[in-house]
Tab-separated table of N, CA, C and O in Angstrom:
chain	number	residue	atom	x	y	z
A	791	PRO	N	7.586	-6.232	4.620
A	791	PRO	CA	6.704	-6.419	5.651
A	791	PRO	C	5.350	-6.537	5.065
A	791	PRO	O	4.656	-5.653	4.426
A	792	PRO	N	4.529	-7.446	6.003
A	792	PRO	CA	3.218	-7.860	5.404
A	792	PRO	C	2.246	-6.639	5.811
A	792	PRO	O	2.220	-6.076	6.960
A	793	ILE	N	1.448	-5.931	4.878
A	793	ILE	CA	0.444	-5.197	5.040
A	793	ILE	C	-0.770	-5.518	5.886
A	793	ILE	O	-1.458	-6.684	5.576
A	794	THR	N	-0.988	-5.113	6.931
A	794	THR	CA	-2.082	-5.306	7.982
A	794	THR	C	-3.411	-4.378	7.696
A	794	THR	O	-4.509	-4.766	8.332
A	795	SER	N	-3.378	-3.381	7.075
A	795	SER	CA	-4.729	-2.301	6.677
A	795	SER	C	-4.155	-1.499	5.583
A	795	SER	O	-3.095	-1.108	5.486
A	796	PRO	N	-4.900	-1.696	4.286
A	796	PRO	CA	-6.513	-1.889	4.415
A	796	PRO	C	-6.554	-3.537	4.128
A	796	PRO	O	-5.545	-4.216	3.985
A	797	THR	N	-7.643	-3.893	4.647
A	797	THR	CA	-7.984	-5.514	4.855
A	797	THR	C	-9.172	-5.590	3.588
A	797	THR	O	-9.719	-4.584	3.068
A	798	ALA	N	-9.613	-6.849	3.379
A	798	ALA	CA	-10.485	-6.943	2.257
A	798	ALA	C	-11.732	-6.132	2.553
A	798	ALA	O	-12.695	-6.155	1.603
A	799	SER	N	-12.275	-5.976	3.835
A	799	SER	CA	-13.598	-5.330	4.056
A	799	SER	C	-13.538	-3.826	3.977
A	799	SER	O	-14.323	-3.193	4.198
A	800	THR	N	-12.279	-3.373	3.931
A	800	THR	CA	-12.087	-1.703	3.712
A	800	THR	C	-12.651	-1.079	2.470
A	800	THR	O	-12.732	-1.574	1.328
A	801	VAL	N	-13.178	0.033	2.825
A	801	VAL	CA	-13.451	0.904	1.849
A	801	VAL	C	-13.112	2.301	2.081
A	801	VAL	O	-13.229	3.011	3.074
A	802	TRP	N	-12.449	2.889	1.036
A	802	TRP	CA	-12.052	4.011	1.207
A	802	TRP	C	-12.488	5.215	0.093
A	802	TRP	O	-13.123	4.600	-0.930
A	803	ASN	N	-12.839	6.294	0.487
A	803	ASN	CA	-13.328	7.204	-0.604
A	803	ASN	C	-12.516	8.126	-1.081
A	803	ASN	O	-11.358	8.619	-0.125
A	804	VAL	N	-12.499	8.613	-1.980
A	804	VAL	CA	-11.520	9.480	-3.025
A	804	VAL	C	-11.264	10.781	-2.103
A	804	VAL	O	-12.665	11.367	-1.634
A	805	GLY	N	-10.220	11.355	-1.715
A	805	GLY	CA	-9.859	12.523	-0.957
A	805	GLY	C	-9.989	12.142	0.344
A	805	GLY	O	-9.234	13.304	1.156
A	806	ASP	N	-10.241	11.110	0.993
A	806	ASP	CA	-10.130	11.067	2.286
A	806	ASP	C	-8.709	10.696	2.830
A	806	ASP	O	-7.872	10.049	2.096
A	807	THR	N	-8.164	10.868	3.883
A	807	THR	CA	-7.164	10.534	4.476
A	807	THR	C	-7.256	8.940	5.315
A	807	THR	O	-7.986	9.075	5.899
A	808	GLN	N	-6.496	8.156	4.682
A	808	GLN	CA	-6.591	7.037	5.365
A	808	GLN	C	-4.927	6.617	6.076
A	808	GLN	O	-3.872	7.123	5.483
A	809	THR	N	-4.924	5.526	6.800
A	809	THR	CA	-3.821	5.137	7.417
A	809	THR	C	-3.475	3.824	6.991
A	809	THR	O	-4.347	2.962	7.042
A	810	VAL	N	-2.208	3.689	5.948
A	810	VAL	CA	-1.678	2.119	5.840
A	810	VAL	C	-0.770	1.596	6.588
A	810	VAL	O	-0.097	2.603	7.310
A	811	THR	N	-1.330	0.516	7.159
A	811	THR	CA	-0.269	-0.064	8.360
A	811	THR	C	0.381	-1.568	7.762
A	811	THR	O	-0.319	-2.076	6.942
A	812	TRP	N	1.251	-1.883	8.606
A	812	TRP	CA	2.036	-3.088	7.991
A	812	TRP	C	2.605	-3.645	9.101
A	812	TRP	O	2.962	-2.907	10.427
A	813	SER	N	3.013	-4.919	9.546
A	813	SER	CA	3.836	-5.654	10.627
A	813	SER	C	5.144	-5.317	10.493
A	813	SER	O	5.919	-5.118	9.651
A	814	THR	N	5.446	-4.998	11.671
A	814	THR	CA	6.990	-4.792	12.162
A	814	THR	C	7.684	-5.739	12.885
A	814	THR	O	8.669	-5.839	13.249
A	815	ALA	N	6.775	-7.025	13.167
A	815	ALA	CA	7.184	-8.176	13.836
A	815	ALA	C	8.648	-8.526	13.496
A	815	ALA	O	9.330	-9.096	14.493
A	816	ASN	N	8.523	-9.004	12.183
A	816	ASN	CA	9.673	-9.736	11.769
A	816	ASN	C	10.632	-8.979	10.707
A	816	ASN	O	10.964	-9.495	9.732
A	817	LEU	N	11.031	-7.738	11.056
A	817	LEU	CA	11.739	-6.993	10.254
A	817	LEU	C	13.039	-7.705	10.262
A	817	LEU	O	13.593	-7.946	11.190
A	818	PRO	N	13.963	-7.929	9.161
A	818	PRO	CA	15.310	-8.243	8.957
A	818	PRO	C	16.177	-7.186	9.653
A	818	PRO	O	16.058	-5.903	9.803
A	819	THR	N	17.109	-7.750	10.413
A	819	THR	CA	18.225	-6.987	10.927
A	819	THR	C	19.024	-5.887	10.339
A	819	THR	O	19.354	-5.072	10.412
A	820	ASN	N	19.230	-6.667	9.314
A	820	ASN	CA	20.116	-6.077	8.164
A	820	ASN	C	19.276	-5.538	7.059
A	820	ASN	O	19.092	-6.218	5.830
A	821	VAL	N	18.205	-4.396	6.987
A	821	VAL	CA	17.593	-4.103	5.743
A	821	VAL	C	18.388	-3.512	4.730
A	821	VAL	O	19.067	-2.580	4.925
A	822	THR	N	18.454	-4.107	3.702
A	822	THR	CA	19.211	-3.568	2.179
A	822	THR	C	18.573	-2.381	1.985
A	822	THR	O	19.500	-1.749	1.276
A	823	ASN	N	17.210	-2.116	1.990
A	823	ASN	CA	16.612	-0.733	1.299
A	823	ASN	C	15.859	-0.157	2.604
A	823	ASN	O	14.776	-0.719	2.381
A	824	PRO	N	16.235	0.783	3.502
A	824	PRO	CA	15.629	1.364	4.220
A	824	PRO	C	14.352	2.146	4.031
A	824	PRO	O	13.447	2.060	4.756
A	825	ASP	N	14.536	2.416	2.828
A	825	ASP	CA	13.591	3.474	2.462
A	825	ASP	C	12.048	2.812	1.719
A	825	ASP	O	12.573	2.286	0.331
A	826	GLY	N	11.094	2.595	2.320
A	826	GLY	CA	10.102	2.030	1.527
A	826	GLY	C	9.160	3.053	0.813
A	826	GLY	O	9.155	4.162	0.804
A	827	MET	N	8.176	2.380	-0.146
A	827	MET	CA	7.067	3.305	-0.922
A	827	MET	C	5.982	2.487	-1.056
A	827	MET	O	6.010	1.306	-1.151
A	828	LEU	N	4.882	3.118	-0.960
A	828	LEU	CA	3.536	2.737	-0.929
A	828	LEU	C	3.127	2.911	-2.444
A	828	LEU	O	3.082	4.099	-2.441
A	829	ILE	N	2.493	1.985	-2.889
A	829	ILE	CA	2.029	2.080	-4.247
A	829	ILE	C	0.441	1.492	-4.392
A	829	ILE	O	0.426	0.630	-3.865
A	830	LEU	N	-0.462	2.418	-5.134
A	830	LEU	CA	-1.472	2.048	-5.276
A	830	LEU	C	-1.677	1.049	-6.536
A	830	LEU	O	-1.180	1.518	-7.440
A	831	GLY	N	-2.531	0.050	-6.687
A	831	GLY	CA	-2.521	-0.804	-7.677
A	831	GLY	C	-4.161	-1.494	-7.688
A	831	GLY	O	-4.936	-1.161	-6.994
A	832	TYR	N	-4.329	-2.267	-8.674
A	832	TYR	CA	-5.548	-2.918	-8.905
A	832	TYR	C	-5.145	-4.304	-9.548
A	832	TYR	O	-4.273	-4.500	-10.137
A	833	VAL	N	-6.019	-5.209	-9.390
A	833	VAL	CA	-5.957	-6.643	-10.033
A	833	VAL	C	-7.054	-6.650	-10.738
A	833	VAL	O	-8.178	-6.473	-10.879
A	834	ALA	N	-6.616	-7.001	-12.242
A	834	ALA	CA	-7.310	-7.391	-13.301
A	834	ALA	C	-6.954	-8.537	-14.091
A	834	ALA	O	-5.531	-8.588	-14.361
A	835	ASN	N	-7.588	-9.560	-14.648
A	835	ASN	CA	-7.397	-10.719	-15.126
A	835	ASN	C	-6.451	-11.339	-14.540
A	835	ASN	O	-5.427	-11.934	-15.201
A	836	GLY	N	-6.274	-11.734	-13.201
A	836	GLY	CA	-5.044	-12.173	-12.381
A	836	GLY	C	-3.812	-11.481	-12.226
A	836	GLY	O	-2.999	-11.985	-11.787
A	837	SER	N	-3.747	-10.427	-12.903
A	837	SER	CA	-2.427	-9.485	-12.537
A	837	SER	C	-2.577	-8.461	-11.807
A	837	SER	O	-3.492	-7.384	-12.172
A	838	GLU	N	-1.501	-8.045	-11.079
A	838	GLU	CA	-1.248	-6.791	-10.612
A	838	GLU	C	-0.951	-5.876	-11.351
A	838	GLU	O	-0.153	-5.943	-12.122
A	839	ASN	N	-1.829	-4.550	-11.456
A	839	ASN	CA	-1.269	-3.316	-12.022
A	839	ASN	C	-0.913	-2.043	-11.157
A	839	ASN	O	-1.942	-1.998	-10.546
A	840	LEU	N	0.200	-1.797	-11.167
A	840	LEU	CA	0.716	-0.825	-10.098
A	840	LEU	C	1.046	0.519	-10.745
A	840	LEU	O	1.178	0.838	-11.761
A	841	MET	N	0.604	1.297	-9.758
A	841	MET	CA	0.242	2.819	-10.420
A	841	MET	C	2.046	3.272	-9.979
A	841	MET	O	1.843	4.401	-8.977
A	842	LEU	N	2.809	2.811	-10.672
A	842	LEU	CA	4.433	3.286	-10.206
A	842	LEU	C	4.648	4.815	-10.250
A	842	LEU	O	5.434	5.458	-9.506
A	843	GLN	N	3.872	5.329	-11.376
A	843	GLN	CA	4.172	6.834	-11.576
A	843	GLN	C	3.515	7.857	-10.404
A	843	GLN	O	3.987	8.943	-10.286
A	844	SER	N	2.712	7.431	-9.703
A	844	SER	CA	2.138	8.202	-8.688
A	844	SER	C	1.964	7.517	-7.298
A	844	SER	O	0.904	7.266	-6.921
A	845	PRO	N	3.347	7.216	-6.834
A	845	PRO	CA	3.365	6.544	-5.329
A	845	PRO	C	2.160	7.412	-4.627
A	845	PRO	O	2.214	8.682	-4.312
A	846	LEU	N	1.627	6.629	-3.559
A	846	LEU	CA	0.883	7.279	-2.317
A	846	LEU	C	1.912	7.706	-1.426
A	846	LEU	O	1.555	8.616	-0.633
A	847	ALA	N	2.792	7.133	-0.912
A	847	ALA	CA	3.959	7.835	-0.248
A	847	ALA	C	5.203	7.094	-0.515
A	847	ALA	O	5.417	6.085	-1.063
A	848	THR	N	6.373	7.874	-0.213
A	848	THR	CA	7.936	7.417	-0.596
A	848	THR	C	8.710	7.872	0.817
A	848	THR	O	8.275	8.516	1.693
A	849	ASN	N	9.985	6.989	0.652
A	849	ASN	CA	10.888	7.341	1.999
A	849	ASN	C	10.159	7.226	3.402
A	849	ASN	O	10.338	7.455	4.323
A	850	LEU	N	9.593	5.767	3.325
A	850	LEU	CA	8.734	5.218	4.468
A	850	LEU	C	9.858	4.712	5.120
A	850	LEU	O	10.587	3.546	4.580
A	851	SER	N	9.895	4.483	6.534
A	851	SER	CA	10.786	3.738	7.246
A	851	SER	C	10.128	2.679	7.553
A	851	SER	O	8.878	2.668	8.237
A	852	TYR	N	10.279	1.225	7.356
A	852	TYR	CA	9.949	0.210	7.870
A	852	TYR	C	9.430	-0.091	9.007
A	852	TYR	O	8.439	-0.405	9.299
A	853	SER	N	10.146	0.448	10.058
A	853	SER	CA	10.198	0.177	11.467
A	853	SER	C	9.063	1.200	12.114
A	853	SER	O	8.505	0.830	13.333
A	854	VAL	N	8.541	1.937	11.162
A	854	VAL	CA	7.388	2.869	11.691
A	854	VAL	C	5.820	2.137	11.519
A	854	VAL	O	5.424	2.490	12.713
A	855	GLY	N	5.742	1.294	10.566
A	855	GLY	CA	4.686	0.461	10.728
A	855	GLY	C	3.529	1.143	10.184
A	855	GLY	O	2.183	0.397	10.119
A	856	GLN	N	3.548	2.300	9.716
A	856	GLN	CA	2.186	2.990	9.109
A	856	GLN	C	2.816	4.242	8.165
A	856	GLN	O	3.762	4.618	8.640
A	857	ALA	N	1.662	4.699	7.510
A	857	ALA	CA	1.927	5.864	6.822
A	857	ALA	C	0.668	6.320	6.422
A	857	ALA	O	-0.515	5.624	6.352
A	858	GLN	N	-0.004	7.617	6.441
A	858	GLN	CA	-1.032	8.389	6.203
A	858	GLN	C	-1.082	8.797	4.717
A	858	GLN	O	0.120	9.356	4.411
A	859	ILE	N	-1.944	8.463	4.003
A	859	ILE	CA	-2.199	8.827	2.733
A	859	ILE	C	-3.419	9.480	2.266
A	859	ILE	O	-4.128	9.434	3.102
A	860	THR	N	-3.351	10.357	1.345
A	860	THR	CA	-4.469	10.902	0.491
A	860	THR	C	-5.199	10.104	-0.575
A	860	THR	O	-4.313	9.684	-1.393
A	861	VAL	N	-6.579	9.457	-0.340
A	861	VAL	CA	-6.763	8.395	-1.405
A	861	VAL	C	-6.926	9.162	-2.734
A	861	VAL	O	-7.777	10.344	-2.874
A	862	PRO	N	-6.252	8.713	-3.941
A	862	PRO	CA	-6.439	9.587	-5.068
A	862	PRO	C	-7.493	9.376	-5.744
A	862	PRO	O	-8.370	8.537	-5.487
A	863	SER	N	-7.905	10.417	-6.691
A	863	SER	CA	-9.020	10.144	-7.713
A	863	SER	C	-8.702	9.040	-8.636
A	863	SER	O	-8.094	9.253	-9.434
A	864	VAL	N	-9.649	8.176	-8.373
A	864	VAL	CA	-9.320	6.953	-9.461
A	864	VAL	C	-11.037	6.299	-9.482
A	864	VAL	O	-11.782	6.674	-8.560
A	865	PRO	N	-11.228	5.570	-10.392
A	865	PRO	CA	-12.464	5.063	-10.645
A	865	PRO	C	-12.805	4.236	-9.627
A	865	PRO	O	-12.162	3.526	-8.912
A	866	THR	N	-14.085	4.072	-9.384
A	866	THR	CA	-14.739	3.108	-7.924
A	866	THR	C	-14.333	1.720	-8.552
A	866	THR	O	-14.691	1.364	-9.861
A	867	GLY	N	-13.850	0.758	-7.750
A	867	GLY	CA	-13.744	-0.480	-7.784
A	867	GLY	C	-13.636	-1.397	-6.511
A	867	GLY	O	-13.214	-0.573	-5.272
A	868	ASN	N	-13.481	-2.524	-6.653
A	868	ASN	CA	-13.349	-3.548	-5.522
A	868	ASN	C	-12.224	-3.975	-5.594
A	868	ASN	O	-12.140	-5.542	-5.196
A	869	ASN	N	-11.231	-3.949	-6.558
A	869	ASN	CA	-9.986	-4.640	-6.860
A	869	ASN	C	-9.097	-3.836	-6.519
A	869	ASN	O	-7.780	-4.144	-7.156
A	870	TYR	N	-9.018	-2.997	-5.834
A	870	TYR	CA	-7.542	-2.357	-5.411
A	870	TYR	C	-6.924	-2.911	-4.574
A	870	TYR	O	-7.277	-3.488	-3.791
A	871	ILE	N	-5.647	-2.565	-4.596
A	871	ILE	CA	-4.616	-3.176	-3.722
A	871	ILE	C	-3.546	-1.909	-3.348
A	871	ILE	O	-3.297	-1.064	-3.981
A	872	VAL	N	-2.944	-2.074	-2.081
A	872	VAL	CA	-1.663	-1.356	-1.682
A	872	VAL	C	-0.377	-2.091	-1.693
A	872	VAL	O	-0.618	-3.358	-1.076
A	873	VAL	N	0.594	-1.734	-2.499
A	873	VAL	CA	1.647	-2.469	-2.059
A	873	VAL	C	2.879	-1.685	-1.666
A	873	VAL	O	3.171	-0.688	-1.800
A	874	LEU	N	3.901	-2.303	-0.377
A	874	LEU	CA	4.631	-1.746	0.291
A	874	LEU	C	6.011	-2.359	-0.641
A	874	LEU	O	6.352	-3.666	-0.651
A	875	PHE	N	6.677	-1.276	-1.298
A	875	PHE	CA	7.994	-1.701	-1.943
A	875	PHE	C	9.131	-1.306	-1.413
A	875	PHE	O	9.134	-0.704	-0.300
A	876	GLY	N	10.222	-1.983	-1.667
A	876	GLY	CA	11.534	-1.573	-0.654
A	876	GLY	C	12.188	-2.678	-0.665
A	876	GLY	O	12.709	-3.437	-1.747
A	877	ASP	N	12.511	-3.419	0.335
A	877	ASP	CA	12.972	-4.455	0.666
A	877	ASP	C	12.432	-5.685	0.018
A	877	ASP	O	13.445	-6.668	-0.366
A	878	SER	N	11.359	-5.738	0.064
A	878	SER	CA	10.434	-6.623	-0.322
A	878	SER	C	9.224	-6.166	-0.699
A	878	SER	O	8.543	-5.294	-0.151
A	879	GLY	N	8.414	-6.438	-1.759
A	879	GLY	CA	7.073	-5.944	-1.776
A	879	GLY	C	5.929	-6.809	-1.403
A	879	GLY	O	6.370	-8.055	-1.548
A	880	ASN	N	4.840	-6.271	-0.365
A	880	ASN	CA	3.761	-6.895	-0.121
A	880	ASN	C	2.658	-6.263	-0.370
A	880	ASN	O	2.471	-5.145	-0.462
A	881	ALA	N	1.749	-7.136	-0.748
A	881	ALA	CA	0.342	-6.483	-1.446
A	881	ALA	C	-0.600	-6.696	-0.263
A	881	ALA	O	-0.634	-7.837	0.355
A	882	SER	N	-1.768	-6.008	-0.264
A	882	SER	CA	-2.707	-6.054	0.836
A	882	SER	C	-3.864	-6.869	0.070
A	882	SER	O	-3.436	-7.096	-1.077
A	883	PRO	N	-4.613	-7.075	0.781
A	883	PRO	CA	-5.507	-7.805	-0.058
A	883	PRO	C	-6.590	-6.916	-1.143
A	883	PRO	O	-6.641	-5.766	-0.659
A	884	GLN	N	-7.285	-7.493	-1.772
A	884	GLN	CA	-8.148	-6.349	-2.498
A	884	GLN	C	-9.255	-5.926	-1.699
A	884	GLN	O	-9.708	-6.463	-0.769
A	885	PHE	N	-9.357	-4.572	-1.800
A	885	PHE	CA	-10.388	-3.585	-1.133
A	885	PHE	C	-10.978	-2.684	-2.224
A	885	PHE	O	-10.860	-2.688	-3.262
A	886	THR	N	-12.226	-1.932	-1.551
A	886	THR	CA	-12.719	-0.915	-2.528
A	886	THR	C	-12.311	0.307	-2.046
A	886	THR	O	-12.209	0.906	-1.358
A	887	ILE	N	-12.571	1.214	-3.191
A	887	ILE	CA	-12.465	2.543	-3.285
A	887	ILE	C	-13.554	3.050	-3.924
A	887	ILE	O	-14.143	2.641	-5.196
């Protein structure tokens, strides 16, 4: 499902609790993998670099449409993305931490 928040204008602060949201409008009727996972990543040199070893959240139900996470301690940057993994991977726009 497409991520609806964070958006390109979003700014997160390390240690804050944030809500990541995604659209539930067009969920497939037969989801092959009902448990999603949120991954933080960043874009560098045109490539997505995902922090797979430290997911923001796991065992997410797509139908809920949101998850609360704690912003991890990462270097300041404006090229971060959140990716919703599972049945299909969808990335947010780049945003700032």
